[in-house]
Coordinates of C-alpha atoms and ligand atoms in Angstrom, one line a residue:
M13 CA -11.8 21.6 16.1
I14 CA -13.1 18.9 13.9
K15 CA -9.5 18.0 12.9
M16 CA -8.6 17.7 16.6
S17 CA -11.4 15.4 17.5
K18 CA -10.5 13.2 14.5
K19 CA -6.9 13.0 15.6
N20 CA -8.1 12.1 19.1
E21 CA -10.3 9.3 17.7
T22 CA -7.3 7.9 15.8
V23 CA -5.2 8.0 18.9
K24 CA -7.9 6.1 20.7
E25 CA -8.0 3.5 18.0
I26 CA -4.2 2.9 18.1
F27 CA -3.3 3.3 21.7
A28 CA -4.4 1.2 24.7
S29 CA -5.6 2.9 27.9
C30 CA -3.0 1.3 30.1
S31 CA 0.7 1.7 30.9
F32 CA 3.7 -0.4 29.9
S33 CA 4.3 -1.3 33.6
S34 CA 0.7 -2.5 34.0
L35 CA 1.5 -5.1 31.3
G36 CA 4.2 -6.6 33.5
L37 CA 7.3 -4.9 32.2
H38 CA 10.1 -4.0 34.5
S39 CA 10.4 -0.4 35.5
T40 CA 13.8 0.1 33.9
L41 CA 12.5 -1.2 30.6
C42 CA 9.5 1.1 30.9
D43 CA 11.9 4.0 31.4
Q44 CA 13.9 2.9 28.4
L45 CA 10.7 2.9 26.3
R46 CA 9.9 6.4 27.4
E47 CA 13.3 8.0 27.5
R48 CA 15.0 6.3 24.5
L49 CA 12.0 5.7 22.2
G50 CA 9.6 8.3 23.4
F51 CA 6.8 5.8 24.0
E52 CA 4.5 6.9 26.8
A53 CA 1.8 4.3 26.5
P54 CA 1.5 0.9 24.6
T55 CA -0.4 0.6 21.4
K56 CA -3.3 -1.8 21.4
V57 CA -1.4 -4.6 19.7
Q58 CA 1.4 -4.2 22.3
A59 CA -1.1 -4.3 25.1
Q60 CA -2.5 -7.5 23.8
A61 CA 0.7 -9.2 22.8
I62 CA 3.1 -8.3 25.6
P63 CA 1.4 -10.1 28.5
V64 CA 0.8 -13.2 26.3
I65 CA 4.4 -13.3 25.2
L66 CA 5.6 -12.8 28.8
S67 CA 3.5 -15.8 29.8
G68 CA 5.6 -18.0 27.5
R69 CA 2.9 -19.0 25.0
H70 CA 3.5 -19.2 21.3
V71 CA 1.8 -16.3 19.4
L72 CA 0.6 -15.5 15.9
V73 CA 0.0 -11.8 15.5
N74 CA -1.9 -10.1 12.7
A75 CA -2.1 -6.3 13.0
A76 CA -2.2 -3.4 10.6
T77 CA 1.0 -1.8 9.3
G78 CA 2.6 0.8 11.6
T79 CA 0.8 -0.3 14.8
G80 CA 4.0 -1.2 16.8
K81 CA 4.5 -4.9 16.3
T82 CA 8.3 -4.6 16.7
V83 CA 8.3 -3.5 20.3
A84 CA 5.4 -5.9 21.0
Y85 CA 7.8 -8.8 20.6
L86 CA 11.2 -7.2 21.6
A87 CA 10.0 -5.8 25.0
P88 CA 8.8 -9.1 26.6
I89 CA 12.0 -10.9 25.4
I90 CA 14.2 -8.2 26.9
N91 CA 12.1 -8.3 30.0
H92 CA 12.7 -12.0 30.5
L93 CA 16.4 -11.8 29.7
Q94 CA 17.1 -8.9 32.1
S95 CA 15.5 -10.9 34.9
Y96 CA 17.7 -14.0 34.6
S97 CA 19.7 -14.7 37.7
P98 CA 22.6 -15.1 37.5
R99 CA 22.9 -12.5 34.7
I100 CA 23.4 -13.8 31.3
D101 CA 26.6 -12.8 29.5
R102 CA 28.1 -13.1 26.1
S103 CA 29.5 -16.6 26.7
S104 CA 25.9 -17.9 27.1
G105 CA 25.4 -17.4 23.3
T106 CA 22.2 -16.6 21.6
F107 CA 18.8 -16.6 23.4
A108 CA 16.6 -15.0 20.8
L109 CA 16.6 -15.0 17.1
V110 CA 14.6 -12.5 15.0
L111 CA 14.2 -13.5 11.4
V112 CA 13.3 -10.8 8.9
P113 CA 13.0 -10.8 5.1
T114 CA 15.2 -7.8 4.1
R115 CA 18.5 -6.2 5.1
E116 CA 17.0 -2.8 5.8
L117 CA 14.5 -4.3 8.1
C118 CA 17.3 -6.2 9.8
L119 CA 19.1 -3.0 10.5
Q120 CA 16.0 -1.2 11.6
V121 CA 15.1 -3.9 14.2
Y122 CA 18.7 -4.0 15.4
E123 CA 18.6 -0.2 15.9
I124 CA 15.5 -0.4 18.1
L125 CA 17.0 -3.3 20.0
H126 CA 20.1 -1.3 20.5
K127 CA 18.2 1.6 22.0
L128 CA 16.1 -0.6 24.3
L129 CA 19.1 -2.4 25.6
H130 CA 20.9 0.8 26.6
R131 CA 20.6 0.1 30.4
F132 CA 21.0 -3.6 30.0
H133 CA 24.6 -3.7 28.9
W134 CA 24.9 -7.4 29.6
I135 CA 22.3 -8.3 27.0
V136 CA 24.1 -8.0 23.6
P137 CA 22.3 -7.2 20.4
G138 CA 23.6 -8.1 17.0
Y139 CA 22.7 -8.9 13.4
V140 CA 23.9 -11.0 10.5
M141 CA 22.6 -10.5 7.0
G142 CA 23.4 -10.9 3.3
G143 CA 25.9 -8.4 1.8
E144 CA 27.9 -8.0 5.1
N145 CA 31.4 -9.3 5.7
R146 CA 31.2 -13.0 6.8
S147 CA 34.4 -13.1 8.8
K148 CA 33.5 -10.0 10.8
E149 CA 30.1 -11.6 11.5
K150 CA 31.8 -14.9 12.6
A151 CA 34.0 -13.0 15.0
R152 CA 30.9 -11.2 16.5
L153 CA 29.1 -14.6 16.8
R154 CA 32.2 -16.1 18.5
K155 CA 32.2 -13.4 21.1
G156 CA 28.5 -14.0 21.7
I157 CA 25.2 -12.2 20.7
S158 CA 22.2 -12.5 23.1
I159 CA 19.5 -11.3 20.7
L160 CA 20.4 -11.9 17.0
V161 CA 18.5 -10.3 14.1
A162 CA 19.1 -12.1 10.8
T163 CA 18.0 -12.6 7.2
P164 CA 17.4 -16.4 6.6
G165 CA 20.1 -17.1 4.0
R166 CA 23.0 -15.7 6.0
L167 CA 21.7 -17.2 9.3
L168 CA 21.6 -20.6 7.7
D169 CA 25.1 -20.1 6.4
H170 CA 26.4 -19.4 9.9
L171 CA 24.4 -22.2 11.5
K172 CA 26.2 -24.6 9.1
H173 CA 29.7 -23.1 8.9
T174 CA 30.3 -21.1 12.1
S175 CA 31.1 -23.7 14.7
S176 CA 31.6 -21.1 17.4
F177 CA 28.0 -19.8 17.0
L178 CA 26.5 -21.0 20.3
H179 CA 22.7 -21.4 20.3
T180 CA 22.0 -24.2 22.8
N181 CA 20.3 -21.7 25.1
L182 CA 18.0 -20.5 22.3
R183 CA 14.6 -19.8 23.7
W184 CA 12.8 -17.5 21.2
I185 CA 12.5 -17.5 17.4
I186 CA 10.5 -14.6 15.9
F187 CA 9.4 -14.5 12.3
D188 CA 8.8 -10.8 11.5
E189 CA 6.9 -10.4 8.2
A190 CA 6.6 -14.2 8.2
D191 CA 4.6 -14.3 4.9
R192 CA 7.2 -12.3 3.1
I193 CA 10.1 -14.5 4.2
L194 CA 8.2 -17.4 2.6
E195 CA 7.2 -15.5 -0.5
L196 CA 10.8 -14.7 -1.2
G197 CA 11.5 -18.4 -1.6
F198 CA 13.1 -18.9 1.8
G199 CA 10.8 -21.8 2.7
K200 CA 13.5 -24.5 2.5
E201 CA 16.0 -22.3 4.5
I202 CA 13.4 -21.8 7.2
E203 CA 12.8 -25.6 7.5
E204 CA 16.5 -26.2 7.7
I205 CA 16.9 -23.5 10.3
L206 CA 14.1 -25.0 12.4
D207 CA 15.6 -28.4 12.1
I208 CA 19.1 -27.3 13.0
L209 CA 17.8 -25.4 16.0
G210 CA 15.5 -28.2 17.0
S211 CA 12.6 -25.9 16.9
R212 CA 10.3 -27.8 14.7
N213 CA 7.2 -29.0 16.5
I214 CA 7.1 -32.5 17.8
G215 CA 3.9 -34.0 16.3
S216 CA 4.1 -32.0 13.1
I217 CA 5.7 -33.0 9.9
G218 CA 9.3 -34.1 10.7
E219 CA 10.8 -34.8 14.0
G220 CA 11.4 -32.4 16.8
N221 CA 15.0 -32.9 17.9
E222 CA 16.7 -32.8 21.2
V223 CA 19.3 -30.2 20.6
S224 CA 18.2 -28.2 23.6
N225 CA 16.2 -28.6 26.8
V226 CA 15.3 -25.0 27.0
K227 CA 11.6 -24.3 26.7
R228 CA 11.0 -22.8 23.3
Q229 CA 8.7 -20.0 22.4
N230 CA 8.1 -19.0 18.8
L231 CA 6.3 -15.9 17.5
L232 CA 5.0 -15.1 14.0
L233 CA 3.9 -11.6 13.0
S234 CA 2.7 -9.8 9.9
A235 CA 0.0 -7.4 8.7
T236 CA -1.0 -10.0 6.1
L237 CA -1.0 -13.7 6.8
N238 CA -1.7 -16.4 4.2
E239 CA -1.8 -20.1 3.8
K240 CA 1.9 -20.5 3.7
V241 CA 2.2 -18.8 7.1
N242 CA -0.4 -21.2 8.4
H243 CA 1.8 -24.0 7.4
L244 CA 4.8 -22.4 9.1
A245 CA 2.6 -21.8 12.2
K246 CA 1.7 -25.5 12.2
I247 CA 5.3 -26.7 12.1
S248 CA 6.8 -24.0 14.5
L249 CA 4.1 -23.0 17.0
E250 CA 2.5 -25.1 19.7
T251 CA -1.1 -24.2 20.6
P252 CA -0.5 -20.6 19.7
V253 CA -2.5 -17.6 21.0
L254 CA -3.9 -15.7 18.0
I255 CA -3.8 -12.0 18.2
G256 CA -5.8 -10.0 15.7
L257 CA -7.3 -12.9 13.8
D258 CA -10.0 -15.5 14.3
E259 CA -9.4 -19.1 14.9
K260 CA -11.7 -19.9 12.0
K261 CA -9.3 -18.2 9.6
L262 CA -6.7 -20.9 10.2
P263 CA -7.3 -24.0 8.1
E264 CA -8.1 -27.3 9.6
D265 CA -5.0 -29.4 10.6
K266 CA -5.5 -31.7 7.6
S267 CA -5.1 -28.8 5.2
H268 CA -1.7 -28.1 6.6
V269 CA -0.6 -31.6 6.1
R270 CA -1.6 -31.3 2.4
F271 CA 1.8 -29.7 1.7
G272 CA 4.8 -31.8 2.6
S273 CA 7.0 -28.8 3.3
L274 CA 7.3 -25.0 3.0
E275 CA 9.4 -25.6 -0.1
S276 CA 6.8 -27.7 -1.8
D277 CA 4.3 -25.1 -0.8
V278 CA 6.2 -22.6 -3.0
K279 CA 6.2 -25.1 -5.9
E280 CA 2.5 -25.8 -5.5
E281 CA 2.0 -22.1 -6.0
V282 CA 3.8 -22.1 -9.3
E283 CA 1.9 -25.1 -10.6
H284 CA -1.5 -24.1 -9.2
P285 CA -1.4 -20.4 -8.7
S286 CA -5.1 -20.2 -7.8
T287 CA -4.5 -21.8 -4.4
T288 CA -2.8 -18.7 -3.2
M289 CA -5.5 -16.4 -4.4
R290 CA -8.2 -18.5 -2.8
S291 CA -6.4 -18.5 0.5
T292 CA -6.1 -14.7 0.7
T293 CA -9.6 -13.5 0.2
E294 CA -10.1 -12.2 3.7
D295 CA -10.1 -8.5 4.5
F296 CA -6.8 -6.9 5.1
K297 CA -6.2 -4.5 8.0
L298 CA -5.3 -1.1 6.7
P299 CA -4.8 2.1 8.8
A300 CA -8.3 3.7 9.0
Q301 CA -6.9 7.2 8.4
L302 CA -5.2 6.3 5.1
V303 CA -6.7 8.0 2.1
Q304 CA -6.4 5.6 -0.9
R305 CA -6.8 6.7 -4.5
Y306 CA -6.1 5.5 -7.9
V307 CA -5.3 7.4 -11.1
K308 CA -6.3 6.1 -14.5
V309 CA -3.5 6.9 -17.0
P310 CA -3.1 5.8 -20.6
C311 CA 0.1 3.9 -21.1
G312 CA 2.0 6.4 -23.2
S313 CA 1.4 9.3 -20.8
R314 CA 2.4 7.5 -17.6
L315 CA 5.8 9.1 -17.3
A316 CA 4.6 12.6 -17.9
V317 CA 1.7 12.1 -15.4
L318 CA 4.1 10.7 -12.8
L319 CA 6.4 13.7 -13.1
S320 CA 3.4 16.1 -13.0
I321 CA 1.9 14.6 -9.9
L322 CA 5.3 14.7 -8.2
K323 CA 5.8 18.3 -9.1
H324 CA 2.3 19.1 -7.9
L325 CA 2.9 17.4 -4.5
F326 CA 6.3 19.0 -4.0
D327 CA 5.1 22.5 -5.1
T328 CA 2.1 22.4 -2.8
E329 CA 3.5 21.0 0.4
V330 CA 6.6 22.4 2.1
S331 CA 7.6 19.3 4.0
Q332 CA 6.7 16.6 1.5
K333 CA 8.2 13.1 1.9
L334 CA 7.2 10.5 -0.7
V335 CA 7.9 6.9 -1.8
V336 CA 7.4 5.7 -5.3
F337 CA 7.3 2.0 -6.0
F338 CA 8.5 0.4 -9.2
S339 CA 8.5 -3.2 -10.4
T340 CA 12.2 -3.5 -11.2
C341 CA 15.7 -2.3 -10.2
D342 CA 16.3 -1.0 -13.8
A343 CA 13.1 1.1 -13.7
V344 CA 14.3 2.6 -10.4
D345 CA 17.7 3.4 -11.9
F346 CA 16.2 5.0 -15.0
H347 CA 13.7 7.2 -13.1
Y348 CA 16.3 8.2 -10.6
S349 CA 18.7 9.4 -13.2
L350 CA 16.0 11.1 -15.1
L351 CA 14.7 13.0 -12.1
S352 CA 18.3 13.9 -11.1
E353 CA 19.1 15.4 -14.5
F354 CA 16.0 16.4 -16.4
Q355 CA 15.7 20.1 -16.8
W356 CA 12.7 21.9 -18.1
S357 CA 11.1 25.2 -17.6
P358 CA 7.5 25.3 -18.6
H359 CA 7.4 29.0 -18.0
S360 CA 9.9 30.0 -20.8
Q361 CA 9.3 29.6 -24.5
P362 CA 10.8 26.4 -25.9
D363 CA 13.5 28.2 -27.8
M364 CA 14.7 30.1 -24.8
E365 CA 17.4 28.3 -22.8
L366 CA 16.1 29.2 -19.3
K367 CA 16.0 25.6 -18.0
Q368 CA 15.9 24.4 -14.4
L369 CA 15.7 21.0 -12.7
F370 CA 12.1 19.8 -13.2
L371 CA 11.8 18.5 -9.7
R372 CA 13.6 20.3 -6.9
C373 CA 13.8 17.9 -4.1
K374 CA 16.4 15.4 -2.8
T375 CA 15.9 12.1 -4.6
F376 CA 17.0 8.7 -3.3
R377 CA 16.9 5.2 -4.8
L378 CA 16.8 1.8 -3.1
H379 CA 16.9 -1.7 -4.7
G380 CA 18.5 -5.0 -4.2
N381 CA 21.1 -4.6 -7.0
M382 CA 22.7 -1.7 -5.2
K383 CA 25.9 -2.1 -3.2
Q384 CA 25.2 -2.9 0.4
E385 CA 27.0 0.3 1.5
D386 CA 24.8 2.5 -0.8
R387 CA 21.7 0.7 0.4
R388 CA 22.6 1.5 4.0
T389 CA 23.4 5.1 3.3
T390 CA 20.1 5.7 1.4
F391 CA 18.1 4.0 4.2
G392 CA 19.7 6.2 6.9
A393 CA 19.5 9.4 4.9
F394 CA 15.9 9.1 3.7
K395 CA 14.9 8.5 7.3
T396 CA 16.2 11.9 8.5
E397 CA 15.1 14.0 5.5
K398 CA 12.1 16.3 5.8
K399 CA 11.5 16.9 2.1
A400 CA 12.6 14.0 -0.1
L401 CA 11.6 11.4 -2.7
L402 CA 12.5 7.8 -2.5
L403 CA 12.3 5.6 -5.6
S404 CA 12.3 1.9 -4.7
T405 CA 11.4 -1.6 -5.6
D406 CA 9.5 -3.8 -3.1
V407 CA 12.7 -4.0 -1.0
A408 CA 11.2 -1.0 0.9
A409 CA 7.7 -2.4 1.0
R410 CA 7.9 -4.4 4.2
G411 CA 8.3 -3.2 7.7
L412 CA 10.5 -0.2 7.0
D413 CA 9.6 2.8 9.2
F414 CA 10.5 6.0 7.5
P415 CA 9.2 8.8 9.7
K416 CA 6.7 11.3 8.2
V417 CA 6.2 9.8 4.8
K418 CA 3.1 11.6 3.6
C419 CA 2.3 9.8 0.4
I420 CA 3.0 6.4 -1.3
I421 CA 2.8 6.2 -5.1
Q422 CA 2.5 2.8 -6.7
Y423 CA 3.6 3.6 -10.2
D424 CA 3.9 -0.1 -11.1
S425 CA 1.2 -2.2 -9.5
A426 CA 2.3 -4.5 -6.7
G427 CA 0.2 -7.3 -8.1
E428 CA -0.6 -9.3 -5.0
A429 CA -3.0 -7.5 -2.8
T430 CA -0.8 -8.3 0.2
E431 CA 2.1 -6.3 -1.3
Y432 CA -0.3 -3.4 -2.0
V433 CA -1.2 -3.4 1.7
H434 CA 2.5 -3.3 2.8
R435 CA 3.5 -0.7 0.3
V436 CA 0.8 1.7 1.4
G437 CA 1.7 0.8 5.0
R438 CA 4.8 2.9 4.7
T439 CA 2.6 5.9 5.3
A440 CA -0.2 6.6 7.8
R441 CA 1.8 4.9 10.5
L442 CA 0.7 5.0 14.1
G443 CA -2.4 7.1 13.5
E444 CA -0.6 9.7 11.3
R445 CA -2.4 11.0 8.2
G446 CA -1.3 9.5 4.9
D447 CA -2.2 9.3 1.2
S448 CA -1.6 6.6 -1.4
L449 CA -2.0 6.7 -5.1
L450 CA -2.1 3.7 -7.4
F451 CA -1.4 4.1 -11.1
L452 CA -3.6 2.0 -13.4
Q453 CA -3.8 1.9 -17.1
P454 CA -7.3 1.7 -18.6
V455 CA -6.9 -2.0 -19.4
E456 CA -5.9 -2.7 -15.8
M457 CA -9.0 -1.3 -14.1
D458 CA -10.2 -4.7 -13.0
Y459 CA -7.5 -4.7 -10.4
L460 CA -9.7 -2.4 -8.3
Q461 CA -12.2 -5.3 -8.0
D462 CA -9.4 -7.6 -7.0
L463 CA -8.5 -5.2 -4.2
E464 CA -12.2 -4.8 -3.3
K465 CA -12.3 -8.6 -2.6
H466 CA -10.0 -7.8 0.3
G467 CA -12.0 -4.9 1.6
V468 CA -9.7 -2.4 0.0
S469 CA -11.5 0.4 -1.9
L470 CA -10.1 3.4 -3.6
T471 CA -11.5 6.6 -5.0
E472 CA -10.3 8.4 -8.2
Y473 CA -7.6 11.1 -8.1
P474 CA -8.6 14.3 -9.8
L475 CA -5.8 14.2 -12.5
L476 CA -7.2 16.7 -15.0
K477 CA -7.7 19.3 -12.3
V478 CA -4.1 18.9 -11.3
L479 CA -2.9 19.1 -14.9
D480 CA -5.0 22.2 -15.4
S481 CA -3.3 23.9 -12.4
F482 CA 0.0 24.1 -14.2
S483 CA 0.8 27.1 -16.3
L484 CA 2.5 26.6 -19.7
Y485 CA 4.6 29.4 -21.1
G486 CA 3.0 31.9 -18.8
Q487 CA -0.6 30.8 -19.5
K488 CA -3.0 28.4 -18.0
P489 CA -4.4 25.9 -20.5
R490 CA -8.1 26.5 -21.1
V491 CA -9.7 23.8 -19.1
K492 CA -12.8 22.5 -20.9
K493 CA -11.4 22.1 -24.3
F494 CA -9.1 19.3 -23.4
L495 CA -10.8 16.3 -22.1
T496 CA -8.2 13.5 -22.2
T497 CA -5.0 13.2 -20.4
E498 CA -2.9 12.4 -23.5
S499 CA -4.1 15.4 -25.4
H500 CA -3.6 17.9 -22.5
P501 CA -1.2 20.6 -23.6
W502 CA 0.9 20.3 -20.4
I503 CA 1.3 16.5 -20.9
L504 CA 2.1 16.9 -24.6
S505 CA 4.8 19.5 -23.9
L506 CA 6.3 17.6 -21.1
Q507 CA 6.3 14.4 -23.1
N508 CA 8.1 16.2 -25.9
A509 CA 10.7 17.6 -23.6
L510 CA 11.3 14.2 -22.0
E511 CA 11.7 12.5 -25.3
S512 CA 14.2 15.0 -26.7
F513 CA 16.1 14.9 -23.4
I514 CA 16.5 11.1 -23.7
I515 CA 17.4 11.1 -27.4
H516 CA 20.3 13.5 -26.8
E517 CA 21.7 11.6 -23.8
S518 CA 23.2 8.2 -24.7
K519 CA 23.5 7.2 -21.1
M520 CA 19.9 7.9 -20.5
K521 CA 18.8 6.1 -23.6
K522 CA 20.5 3.0 -22.5
L523 CA 19.0 3.2 -19.0
A524 CA 15.5 3.7 -20.6
K525 CA 15.9 0.7 -22.9
D526 CA 17.1 -1.5 -20.0
A527 CA 14.2 -0.3 -17.9
F528 CA 11.7 -0.9 -20.7
C529 CA 13.0 -4.5 -21.2
S530 CA 12.9 -5.4 -17.5
W531 CA 9.5 -3.7 -17.1
V532 CA 8.0 -5.9 -19.8
R533 CA 9.5 -9.0 -18.2
A534 CA 8.1 -8.1 -14.8
Y535 CA 4.7 -7.4 -16.4
T536 CA 4.6 -11.0 -17.8
A537 CA 5.6 -12.4 -14.4
H538 CA 2.2 -11.6 -12.7
R539 CA 0.6 -14.8 -11.5
G540 CA -2.8 -16.5 -11.1
E541 CA -5.8 -14.3 -11.4
L542 CA -3.6 -11.3 -11.9
K543 CA -2.4 -12.6 -15.2
R544 CA -5.9 -11.9 -16.6
I545 CA -5.6 -8.3 -15.5
F546 CA -2.0 -7.5 -16.3
T547 CA -1.7 -9.0 -19.8
L548 CA 1.1 -7.9 -22.0
K549 CA -1.0 -8.7 -25.1
K550 CA -3.4 -5.9 -24.1
L551 CA -0.7 -3.3 -24.2
H552 CA 0.8 -1.5 -27.2
L553 CA 4.6 -1.8 -26.8
G554 CA 5.1 1.5 -28.6
H555 CA 3.1 3.2 -25.8
V556 CA 5.1 1.3 -23.2
A557 CA 8.3 2.6 -24.8
K558 CA 6.8 6.1 -24.7
S559 CA 6.4 5.7 -21.0
F560 CA 10.2 5.5 -20.8
A561 CA 10.4 8.5 -23.1
L562 CA 11.7 6.4 -25.9
K563 CA 11.0 7.3 -29.5
E564 CA 12.5 4.1 -30.9
Q565 CA 10.4 1.5 -32.5
P566 CA 9.4 -1.3 -30.2
S567 CA 11.0 -3.9 -32.6
L568 CA 14.4 -2.4 -32.0
V569 CA 13.9 -2.7 -28.3
G570 CA 12.2 -6.1 -28.8
K571 CA 15.4 -7.6 -30.1
S572 CA 17.4 -6.8 -27.1
F573 CA 14.5 -8.0 -24.9
Q574 CA 14.5 -11.4 -26.6
K575 CA 18.2 -11.6 -26.2
Q576 CA 17.9 -10.9 -22.5
S577 CA 15.0 -13.3 -22.2
K578 CA 17.0 -16.1 -23.8
K579 CA 19.9 -15.4 -21.6
R580 CA 17.7 -15.5 -18.5
K581 CA 16.2 -18.9 -19.5
R582 CA 19.7 -20.2 -20.2
D583 CA 20.9 -19.0 -16.8
Q584 CA 17.9 -20.6 -15.1
R585 CA 18.5 -23.9 -16.8
Q586 CA 22.1 -23.8 -15.7
K587 CA 21.0 -23.1 -12.1
G588 CA 18.3 -25.7 -12.3
Q589 CA 15.7 -23.1 -11.3
S590 CA 13.0 -23.9 -13.8
G591 CA 10.5 -25.3 -11.4
K592 CA 11.2 -23.0 -8.5
W593 CA 9.4 -19.8 -8.1
K594 CA 11.8 -17.0 -7.3
F595 CA 10.1 -13.9 -8.7
P596 CA 12.6 -11.2 -7.7
S597 CA 15.8 -12.7 -9.3
K598 CA 13.9 -13.6 -12.5
T599 CA 12.6 -10.1 -13.1
N600 CA 15.1 -7.8 -11.7
A601 CA 12.5 -6.9 -9.2
K602 CA 14.4 -6.9 -5.9
Ligands
LIG718 N1 3.9 2.6 22.1 C1 4.3 3.4 21.2 N2 4.2 4.8 21.3 C2 4.7 5.6 20.4 N3 5.2 5.2 19.2 C3 5.3 3.9 19.0 C4 4.8 2.9 20.0 N4 5.0 1.7 19.4 C5 5.6 1.9 18.2 N5 5.7 3.2 17.9 C6 6.3 3.7 16.7 O1 5.3 3.4 15.7 C7 6.0 3.2 14.4 C8 5.5 1.8 13.9 O2 6.0 0.8 14.6 P1 6.5 -0.6 14.0 O3 7.5 -0.3 12.9 O4 6.9 -1.5 15.0 O5 5.1 -1.0 13.3 P2 4.7 -2.4 12.6 O6 3.4 -2.8 13.2 O7 5.8 -3.4 12.8 O8 4.6 -2.0 11.1 P3 4.8 -2.9 9.8 O9 3.7 -3.9 9.7 O10 4.8 -1.9 8.7 O11 6.1 -3.6 9.9 C9 7.4 3.3 14.7 O12 7.9 4.6 14.3 C10 7.6 3.1 16.2 O13 8.7 3.8 16.7

C-alpha cells in the first residue's frame, strides 16, 4: 500500500495533468505518441517545452535525466512540418538539425523520430555520424532528409564537402546534451557549423550571415548546463525562454564576451581549470527516487569487491540489468574478457576441479575503440535483454535510454560531477526505481564533499554484510572476526583465484597490463579541484596492479607505461595537440 502511494507520488512528479492535444499538437501526432510510443500523457518538461517551442521562441531546457526531453523537442518540430502547405518533400532538403555528442545517441534519437513519423511519410528522417559510410550518407543527403540527426564532426564534413546537401530551408538547430558536445572538444566545429548555416546570432561575437531568410529557432537541452553552454546560448539563441532554470543562473552578457570563442573556452579550461569548477556549483537535478550509495574499498581489493557485488546483485534479483562504468576502453576490454572467462566455484575445495563461470549473465561491452558495427549490435542487444550486464566507458553516459536498468555502478569515478549525474541517470528513468553505487578508495573520500557541493549526497553500501552472505567451501565465514574488507576470507580466496587465473592466461595478462597502464594515465588526467582528490602519488601502484589481478611488480608494468606515455606525448606533438584539451583521445577513455 505504501509502495503504491510512493509510485503515485513519483508519477505525479514526472507527469503533467494535461493531454498532448491540449498542448497544441495535431491529433495524428498525438495518436502516434500513444500508439507507436505508448505515451498517454506528457511529462512535465514536455508540457512546459512543447507550447513554447511551438510558439517559435528559442529555448534553453534544463531537466533531470530520463524526464522525456527528446520528445519535448521532436514533437513540436514534427507538428510544424506536418502542417506546411504545400507539403514538404525530399527536394526541399533539411528543415531541422539535431546535434548529439555520441553515435549511440544519434541512433536512438533517429529511432524515436522514425516511429513518430510513421504517419507523416513525406517528412523524411535521417542521420549522419562518425564511423558510417560517407558515400552512402552523401547519397541519402542528395535525395533529401527533412529532419537530420548528426554528430558534429561528420555533419561539418558534409557541410563542407557534400555540395548536394540542401539546407537553405533550415529552420531548427537542436543541441541535445549541449554541454557534452562542447566538453568533447567540438567547440570549434560547432562555431563553424553555426557560421556555415548562418545561425550565429546577429549582435553576438561574429556576424550573422544571410544564407537563409527562413526564421530560425534554436534549442539547447541538457540535465546539466555549465558556463560553456551559456556561451553557446549567447551565440546561438535569441532572447531564449528558460525552462527548468532561473534567469539568475545565466551569467551577465559581459561574462559571455570574456571568451572569444567556444574553442578558446576549451583552452581556457586547460590553463585555468578552476573556472569550470566555479561555474558548476549549482545543485544538479537528479531523479528523486534514485537511491545513491558509495562503497569504500581499499585499492588492492577493488576487483574482488566488484565481482562480489555483481554476483550478489545477479544472485538476488531475477531480472537484473546493470551498467558498470570504467575510465578507459582498455579497462572495459579487460573486465569484459575476465567476466566472460573466469571460472571459480567457491563451494568446492580448491583442489577439486568443479569450476563454473563466476558470473552467470549475459555480458556486453561498449566503448569508442570498438568497430562501429559491434557498437551498434551491443547497443541494440542490451536494450532488449532482461538480465544483462553492460561494461562501458562514458560513451554510454549521456542520453542513452536502456529500458529497465536497475543499477549503475561507477567502478572508476567519473570525476566531474556533471558526468556523475549523467551516468546515474541511466537508471531511475521516468519515475522508475533505481540504484547507483560509487566505488571510492579510502584516499578518495573527499569526492563525496565535492558531490555535496552540487546537492548530491550518498549513503554507505553495507559491503561487509554482503561479503558475509557468501558461503565459502560450504561454510559461512564467521562474521565478527573479520573486520576489514581486504582480510575477509571471501575476498582473499577470490583474489587468489583471480590472480592465478590471470597468471596462467597470457592473453588475459596482456589485457590486464594494458588496462593497468591506461587506468593510471586516466587517473592522472583528472583536472582542477579533482586533481587534489584523485592523486596518483597517494596510491600504491602495487595495489593498483592487484586491482587488475596482476602479481607482477609495478616496476615491470611501469616500464611499458613510460614507453606508452612517451609515445603519446610524441603523437600529440606531431598532431600539434599540446595546448588543446581532448581528454578522451589522450587517455583511451572514449
Ligand atoms: N510522455 C511520456 N510518456 C511515457 N514515457 C515517456 C514519455 N516521454 C518520454 N518517455 C520515455 O521516458 C524515457 C526517457 O526519455 P528521454 O530519453 O527523452 O529522457 P531525457 O530527459 O532526454 O534523458 P537524458 O537526460 O538521460 O537524455 C524514454 O524511455 C521515453 O520513451
